[in-house]
Coordinates of C-alpha atoms in Angstrom, one line a residue:
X1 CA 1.4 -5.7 40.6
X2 CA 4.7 -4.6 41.9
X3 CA 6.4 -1.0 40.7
X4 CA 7.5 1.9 41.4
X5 CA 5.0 4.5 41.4
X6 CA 2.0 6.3 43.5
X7 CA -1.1 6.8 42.0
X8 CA -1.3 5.0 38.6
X9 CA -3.2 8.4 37.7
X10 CA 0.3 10.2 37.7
X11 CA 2.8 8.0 36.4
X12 CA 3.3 10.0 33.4
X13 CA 3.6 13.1 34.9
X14 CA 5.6 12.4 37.3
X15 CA 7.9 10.7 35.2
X16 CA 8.2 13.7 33.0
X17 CA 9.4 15.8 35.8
X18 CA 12.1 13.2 36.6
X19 CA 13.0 13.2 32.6
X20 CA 13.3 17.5 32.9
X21 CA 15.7 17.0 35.7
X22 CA 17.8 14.5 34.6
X23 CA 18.4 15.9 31.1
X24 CA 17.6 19.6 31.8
X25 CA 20.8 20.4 29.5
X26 CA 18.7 19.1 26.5
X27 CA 15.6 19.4 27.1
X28 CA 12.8 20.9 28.7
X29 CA 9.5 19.9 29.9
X30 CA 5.9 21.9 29.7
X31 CA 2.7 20.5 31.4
X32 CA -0.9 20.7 30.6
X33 CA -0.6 19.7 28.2
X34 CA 2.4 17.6 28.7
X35 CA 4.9 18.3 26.2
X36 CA 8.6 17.3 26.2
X37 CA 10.2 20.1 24.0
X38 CA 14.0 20.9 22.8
X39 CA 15.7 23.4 25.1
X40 CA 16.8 25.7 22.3
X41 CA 13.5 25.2 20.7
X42 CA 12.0 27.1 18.2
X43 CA 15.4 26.5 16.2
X44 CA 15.4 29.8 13.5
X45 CA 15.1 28.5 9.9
X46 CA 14.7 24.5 10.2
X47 CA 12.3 22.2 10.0
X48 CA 10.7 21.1 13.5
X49 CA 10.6 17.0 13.7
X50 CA 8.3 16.0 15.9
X51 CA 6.8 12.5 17.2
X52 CA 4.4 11.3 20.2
X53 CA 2.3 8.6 20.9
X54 CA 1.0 6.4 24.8
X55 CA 3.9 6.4 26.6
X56 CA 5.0 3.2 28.2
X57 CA 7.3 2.7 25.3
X58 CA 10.4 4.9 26.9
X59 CA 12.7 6.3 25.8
X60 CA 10.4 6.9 22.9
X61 CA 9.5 9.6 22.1
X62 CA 10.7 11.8 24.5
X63 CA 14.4 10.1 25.1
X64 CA 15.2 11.7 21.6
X65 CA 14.4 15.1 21.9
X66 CA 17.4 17.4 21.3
X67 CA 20.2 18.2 18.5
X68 CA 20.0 15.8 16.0
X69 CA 16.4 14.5 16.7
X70 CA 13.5 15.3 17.6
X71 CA 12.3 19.0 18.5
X72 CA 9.2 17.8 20.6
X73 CA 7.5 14.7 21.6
X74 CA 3.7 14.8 22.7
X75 CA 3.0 11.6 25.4
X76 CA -0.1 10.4 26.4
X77 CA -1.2 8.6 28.5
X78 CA 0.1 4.8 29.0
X79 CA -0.8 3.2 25.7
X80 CA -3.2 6.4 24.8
X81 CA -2.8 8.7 21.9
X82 CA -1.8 12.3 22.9
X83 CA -5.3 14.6 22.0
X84 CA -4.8 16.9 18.8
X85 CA -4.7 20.5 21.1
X86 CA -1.4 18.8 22.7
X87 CA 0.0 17.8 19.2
X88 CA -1.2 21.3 17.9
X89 CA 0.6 23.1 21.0
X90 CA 3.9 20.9 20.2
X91 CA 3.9 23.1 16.7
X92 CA 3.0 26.2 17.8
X93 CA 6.3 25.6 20.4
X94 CA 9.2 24.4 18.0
X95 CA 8.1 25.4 14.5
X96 CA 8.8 28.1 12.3
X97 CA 7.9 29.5 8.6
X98 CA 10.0 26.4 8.0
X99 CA 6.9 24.2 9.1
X100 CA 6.8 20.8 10.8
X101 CA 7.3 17.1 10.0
X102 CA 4.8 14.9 12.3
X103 CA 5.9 11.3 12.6
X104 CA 3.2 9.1 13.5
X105 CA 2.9 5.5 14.0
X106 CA 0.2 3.7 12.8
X107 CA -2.0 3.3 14.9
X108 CA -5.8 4.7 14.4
X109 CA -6.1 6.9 17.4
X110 CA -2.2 8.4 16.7
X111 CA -3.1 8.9 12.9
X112 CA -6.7 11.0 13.7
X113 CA -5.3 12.9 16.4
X114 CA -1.9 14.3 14.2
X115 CA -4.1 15.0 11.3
X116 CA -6.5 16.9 13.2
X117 CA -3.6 18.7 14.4
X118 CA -1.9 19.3 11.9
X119 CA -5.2 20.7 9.8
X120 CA -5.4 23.0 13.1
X121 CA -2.1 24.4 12.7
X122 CA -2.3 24.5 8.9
X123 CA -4.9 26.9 9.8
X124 CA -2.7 29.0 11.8
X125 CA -0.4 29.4 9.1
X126 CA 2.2 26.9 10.2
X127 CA 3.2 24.2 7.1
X128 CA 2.9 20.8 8.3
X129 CA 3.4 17.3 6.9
X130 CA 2.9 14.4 8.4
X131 CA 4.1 10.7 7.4
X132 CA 2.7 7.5 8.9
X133 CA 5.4 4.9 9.7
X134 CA 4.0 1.1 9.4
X135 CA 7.2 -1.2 9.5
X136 CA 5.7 -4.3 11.3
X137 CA 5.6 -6.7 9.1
X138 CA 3.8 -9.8 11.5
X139 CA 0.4 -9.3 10.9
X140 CA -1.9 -6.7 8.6
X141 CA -4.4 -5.3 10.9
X142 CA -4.4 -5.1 15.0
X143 CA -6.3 -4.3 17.7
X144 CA -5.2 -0.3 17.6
X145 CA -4.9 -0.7 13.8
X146 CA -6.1 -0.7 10.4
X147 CA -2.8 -1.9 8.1
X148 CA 0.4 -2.6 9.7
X149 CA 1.5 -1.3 13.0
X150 CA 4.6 1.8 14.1
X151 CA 7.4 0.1 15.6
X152 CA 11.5 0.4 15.8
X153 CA 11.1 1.8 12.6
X154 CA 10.2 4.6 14.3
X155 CA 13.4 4.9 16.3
X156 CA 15.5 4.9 13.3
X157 CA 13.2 7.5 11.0
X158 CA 12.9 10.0 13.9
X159 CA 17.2 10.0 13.9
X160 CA 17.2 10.4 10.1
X161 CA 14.7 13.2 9.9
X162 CA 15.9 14.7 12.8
X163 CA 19.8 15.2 11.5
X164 CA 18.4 16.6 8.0
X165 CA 16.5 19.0 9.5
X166 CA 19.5 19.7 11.4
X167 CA 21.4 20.3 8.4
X168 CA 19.0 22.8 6.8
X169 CA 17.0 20.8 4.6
X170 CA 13.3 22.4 3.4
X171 CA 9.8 20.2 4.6
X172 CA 9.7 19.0 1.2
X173 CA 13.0 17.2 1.4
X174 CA 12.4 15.7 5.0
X175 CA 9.3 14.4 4.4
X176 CA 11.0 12.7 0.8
X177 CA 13.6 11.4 3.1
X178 CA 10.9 10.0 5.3
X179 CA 8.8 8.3 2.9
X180 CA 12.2 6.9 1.8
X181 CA 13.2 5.5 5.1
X182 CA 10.0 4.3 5.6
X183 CA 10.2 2.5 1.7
X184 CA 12.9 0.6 3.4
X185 CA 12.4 -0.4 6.7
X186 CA 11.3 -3.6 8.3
X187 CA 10.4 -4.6 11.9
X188 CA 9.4 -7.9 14.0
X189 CA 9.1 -8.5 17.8
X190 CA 8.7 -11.5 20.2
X191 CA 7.1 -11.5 23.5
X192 CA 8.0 -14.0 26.5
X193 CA 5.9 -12.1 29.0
X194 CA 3.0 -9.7 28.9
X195 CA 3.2 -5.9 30.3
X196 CA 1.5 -4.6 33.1
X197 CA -0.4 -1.5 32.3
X198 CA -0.5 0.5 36.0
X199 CA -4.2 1.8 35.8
X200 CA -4.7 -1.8 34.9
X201 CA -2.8 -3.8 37.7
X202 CA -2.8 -7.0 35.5
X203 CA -0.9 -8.2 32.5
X204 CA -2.1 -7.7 28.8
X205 CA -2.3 -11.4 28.4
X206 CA -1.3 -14.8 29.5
X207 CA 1.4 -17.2 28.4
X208 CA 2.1 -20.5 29.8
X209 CA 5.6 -20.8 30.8
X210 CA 7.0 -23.1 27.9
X211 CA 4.9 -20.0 25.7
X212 CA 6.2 -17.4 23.5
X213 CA 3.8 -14.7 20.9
X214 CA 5.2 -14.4 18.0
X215 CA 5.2 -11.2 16.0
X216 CA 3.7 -9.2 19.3
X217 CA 2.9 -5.0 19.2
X218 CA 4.1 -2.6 21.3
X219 CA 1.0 -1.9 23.4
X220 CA 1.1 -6.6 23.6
X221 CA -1.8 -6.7 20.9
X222 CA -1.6 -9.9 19.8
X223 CA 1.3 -11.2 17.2
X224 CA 1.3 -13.8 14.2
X225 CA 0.8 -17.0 16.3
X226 CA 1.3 -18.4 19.8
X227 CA 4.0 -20.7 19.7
X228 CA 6.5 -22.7 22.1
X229 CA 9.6 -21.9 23.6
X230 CA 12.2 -22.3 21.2
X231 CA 16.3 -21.6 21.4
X232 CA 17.9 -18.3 21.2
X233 CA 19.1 -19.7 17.7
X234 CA 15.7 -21.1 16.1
X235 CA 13.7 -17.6 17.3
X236 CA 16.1 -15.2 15.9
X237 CA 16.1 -17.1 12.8
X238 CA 12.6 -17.0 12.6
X239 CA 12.8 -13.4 12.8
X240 CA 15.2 -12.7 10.6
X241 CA 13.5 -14.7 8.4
X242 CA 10.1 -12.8 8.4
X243 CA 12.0 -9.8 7.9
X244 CA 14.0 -9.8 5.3
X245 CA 11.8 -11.9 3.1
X246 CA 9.1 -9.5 3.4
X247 CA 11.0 -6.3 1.7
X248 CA 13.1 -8.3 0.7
X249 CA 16.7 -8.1 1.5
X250 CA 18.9 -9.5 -0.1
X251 CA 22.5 -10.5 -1.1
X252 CA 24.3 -7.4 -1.4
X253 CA 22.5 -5.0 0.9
X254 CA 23.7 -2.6 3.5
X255 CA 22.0 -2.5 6.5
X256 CA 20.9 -1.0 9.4
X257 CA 20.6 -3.8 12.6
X258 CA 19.0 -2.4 15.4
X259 CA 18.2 -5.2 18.1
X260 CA 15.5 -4.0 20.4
X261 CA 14.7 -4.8 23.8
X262 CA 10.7 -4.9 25.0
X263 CA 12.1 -3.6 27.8
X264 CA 12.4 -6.9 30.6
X265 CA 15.0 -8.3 28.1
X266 CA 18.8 -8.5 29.9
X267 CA 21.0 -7.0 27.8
X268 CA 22.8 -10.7 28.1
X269 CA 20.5 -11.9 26.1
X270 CA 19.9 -9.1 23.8
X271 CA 24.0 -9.2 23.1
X272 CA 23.5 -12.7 22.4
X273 CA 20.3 -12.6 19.6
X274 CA 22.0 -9.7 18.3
X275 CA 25.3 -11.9 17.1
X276 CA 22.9 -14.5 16.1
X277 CA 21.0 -12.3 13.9
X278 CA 24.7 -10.3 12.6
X279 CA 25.5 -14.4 11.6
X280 CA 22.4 -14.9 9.4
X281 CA 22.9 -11.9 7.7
X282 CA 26.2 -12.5 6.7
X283 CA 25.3 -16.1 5.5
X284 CA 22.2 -14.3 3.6
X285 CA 25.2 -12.3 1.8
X286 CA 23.7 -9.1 3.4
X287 CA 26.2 -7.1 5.5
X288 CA 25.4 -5.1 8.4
X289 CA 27.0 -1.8 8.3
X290 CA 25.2 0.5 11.4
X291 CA 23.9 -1.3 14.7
X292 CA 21.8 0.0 17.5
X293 CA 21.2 -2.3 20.9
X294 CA 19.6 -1.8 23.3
X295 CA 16.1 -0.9 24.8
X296 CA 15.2 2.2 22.7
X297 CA 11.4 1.0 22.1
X298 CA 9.7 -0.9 24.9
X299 CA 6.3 -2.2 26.4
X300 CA 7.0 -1.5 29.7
X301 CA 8.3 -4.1 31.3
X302 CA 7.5 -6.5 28.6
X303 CA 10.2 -9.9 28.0
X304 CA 11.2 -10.0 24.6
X305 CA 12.7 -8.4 21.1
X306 CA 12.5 -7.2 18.7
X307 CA 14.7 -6.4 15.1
X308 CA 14.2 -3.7 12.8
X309 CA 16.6 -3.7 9.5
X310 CA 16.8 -0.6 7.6
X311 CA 18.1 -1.1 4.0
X312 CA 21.1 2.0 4.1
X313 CA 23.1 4.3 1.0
X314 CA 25.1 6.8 1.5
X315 CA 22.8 9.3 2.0
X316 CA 21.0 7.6 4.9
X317 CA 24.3 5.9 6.9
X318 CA 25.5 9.6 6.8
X319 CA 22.1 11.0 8.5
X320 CA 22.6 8.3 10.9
X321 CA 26.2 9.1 11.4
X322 CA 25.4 13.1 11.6
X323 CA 25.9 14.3 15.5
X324 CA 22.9 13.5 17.8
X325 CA 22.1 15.0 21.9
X326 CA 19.2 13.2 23.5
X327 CA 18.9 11.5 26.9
X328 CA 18.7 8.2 24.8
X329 CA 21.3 8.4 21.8
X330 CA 24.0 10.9 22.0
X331 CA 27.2 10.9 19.7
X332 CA 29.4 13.2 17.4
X333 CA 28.9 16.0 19.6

């Protein structure tokens, strides 16, 4: 195993510290438990967004904490669920009479640790929904889950939640706009190579060299089948294909196209899937109106992609559009 760290034990921690000085205009950064929280946090009179998961998957959660986004992120541990007192602290720091919107990704341990949370701060007299995003659509049930897995949906609902609690909306109508997003959102990812977990020191699997898994998780659970190396052109179709037939999409649609990287992808080759995967949409009749590329939801140092489409209106491409300050997406401001 070859990276850059010291003891596996403190990867996270010490990588928090490094995200607090490099973004300190943003953001700020509380330990024990670790917390990566807005810097103007509580914001009077909004709605506080907040997400968390394992980390590994950088720069979610906490690359999009700031204006526009998200008002905390809870990390665990690599590929661990935060505990419920860190998710309950994460409230008590950002939110207001307004309450809180928890976005969790479906995966078992996430899901039981944000609803014990959010029962603990419900109890404290802090309103808090939550909504569980499950936009993969390569296979049901996982290893870490029971229905469909969190994925770049996640990236994309975090944005759109985050900029209508910036504009003022109540908890009622951001967690409406979240179950809408979620309505409407589709995700699937490939994986070339298998990630490394540090406390682990070997990969999460094996794939012979003329190998690709198709329809792979974030955390390298496995995907829909193990198949062989194909071209750039035959995989992206095949992904664009599982996608949008699975909503469906269709002729007519707007869409969001956000072209992910698992974090070992070049962008070289993310550039190039993403035109491929622009062309089949035009051909499908379905035009692509909002793009994100780039690594924004990885497995470390995971080979491979993934693309999320989000069917858009008005309402959403203008959320998306609104003015956004993290360390990982900043515009309008």
């Amino acid at each position: 195993m070859k990276k850059i760290i010291n003891d596996p034990a403190d990867v996270v921690a010490e990588s928090l510290r490094g995200l607090a000085l490099a973004h300190g205009d943003v953001l700020r950064v509380q330990e024990d438990p670790a917390l990566v929280i807005r810097a103007d946090a509580p914001v009077e009179g909004k709605v506080a967004v907040i997400s968390g998961g394992g980390s590994g998957h950088e720069p979610l959660h906490g690359g999009f904490v700031g204006t526009g986004m998200l008002h905390a992120a809870v990390p665990g541990a690599v590929f661990t669920s935060p505990t419920p007192d860190a998710v309950e602290a994460a409230v008590a720091a950002t939110a207001g009479p307004a309450g809180a919107l928890l976005i969790v990704k479906n995966y078992t341990g996430d899901v039981l640790n944000f609803e014990t949370a959010a029962e603990l701060a419900e109890a404290e007299g802090t309103p808090v929904r939550s909504v569980v995003i499950d936009d993969d659509v390569a296979v049901k049930d996982s290893t870490y889950t029971a229905g469909r897995r969190g994925v770049g949906g996640t990236v994309l609902l975090e944005k759109i939640a985050g900029a209508a609690a910036e504009r003022g909306d109540s908890l009622d109508d951001v967690e409406a706009l979240a179950r809408k997003v979620i309505g409407q959102v589709r995700s699937i990812g490939v994986a070339l190579t298998a990630p490394t977990v540090p406390h682990a020191g070997t990969p999460s699997f094996e794939l012979a060299d003329d190998e690709i898994e198709f329809g792979i998780g974030i955390h390298g659970e496995p995907g829909r089948e193990r198949i062989p190396l194909e071209s750039a052109d035959a995989l992206v179709a095949r992904l664009i294909t599982a996608v949008v037939e699975d909503l469906p999409f269709g002729s007519g649609d707007e869409v969001l196209l956000f072209t992910n990287s698992m974090g070992g992808t070049p962008l070289v080759e993310l550039y190039l899937a993403h035109g491929i995967a622009e062309k089949l949409l035009g051909e499908r009749g379905i035009t692509v109106a909002r793009r994100l590329v780039g690594p924004y939801i990885t497995s470390l140092e995971m080979q491979g992609i993934s693309l999320t489409l989000l069917k858009l209106d008005d309402e959403l491409t203008a959320l998306w559009d609104a003015p956004v300050n993290t360390p990982a997406l900043r515009w309008g401001i």
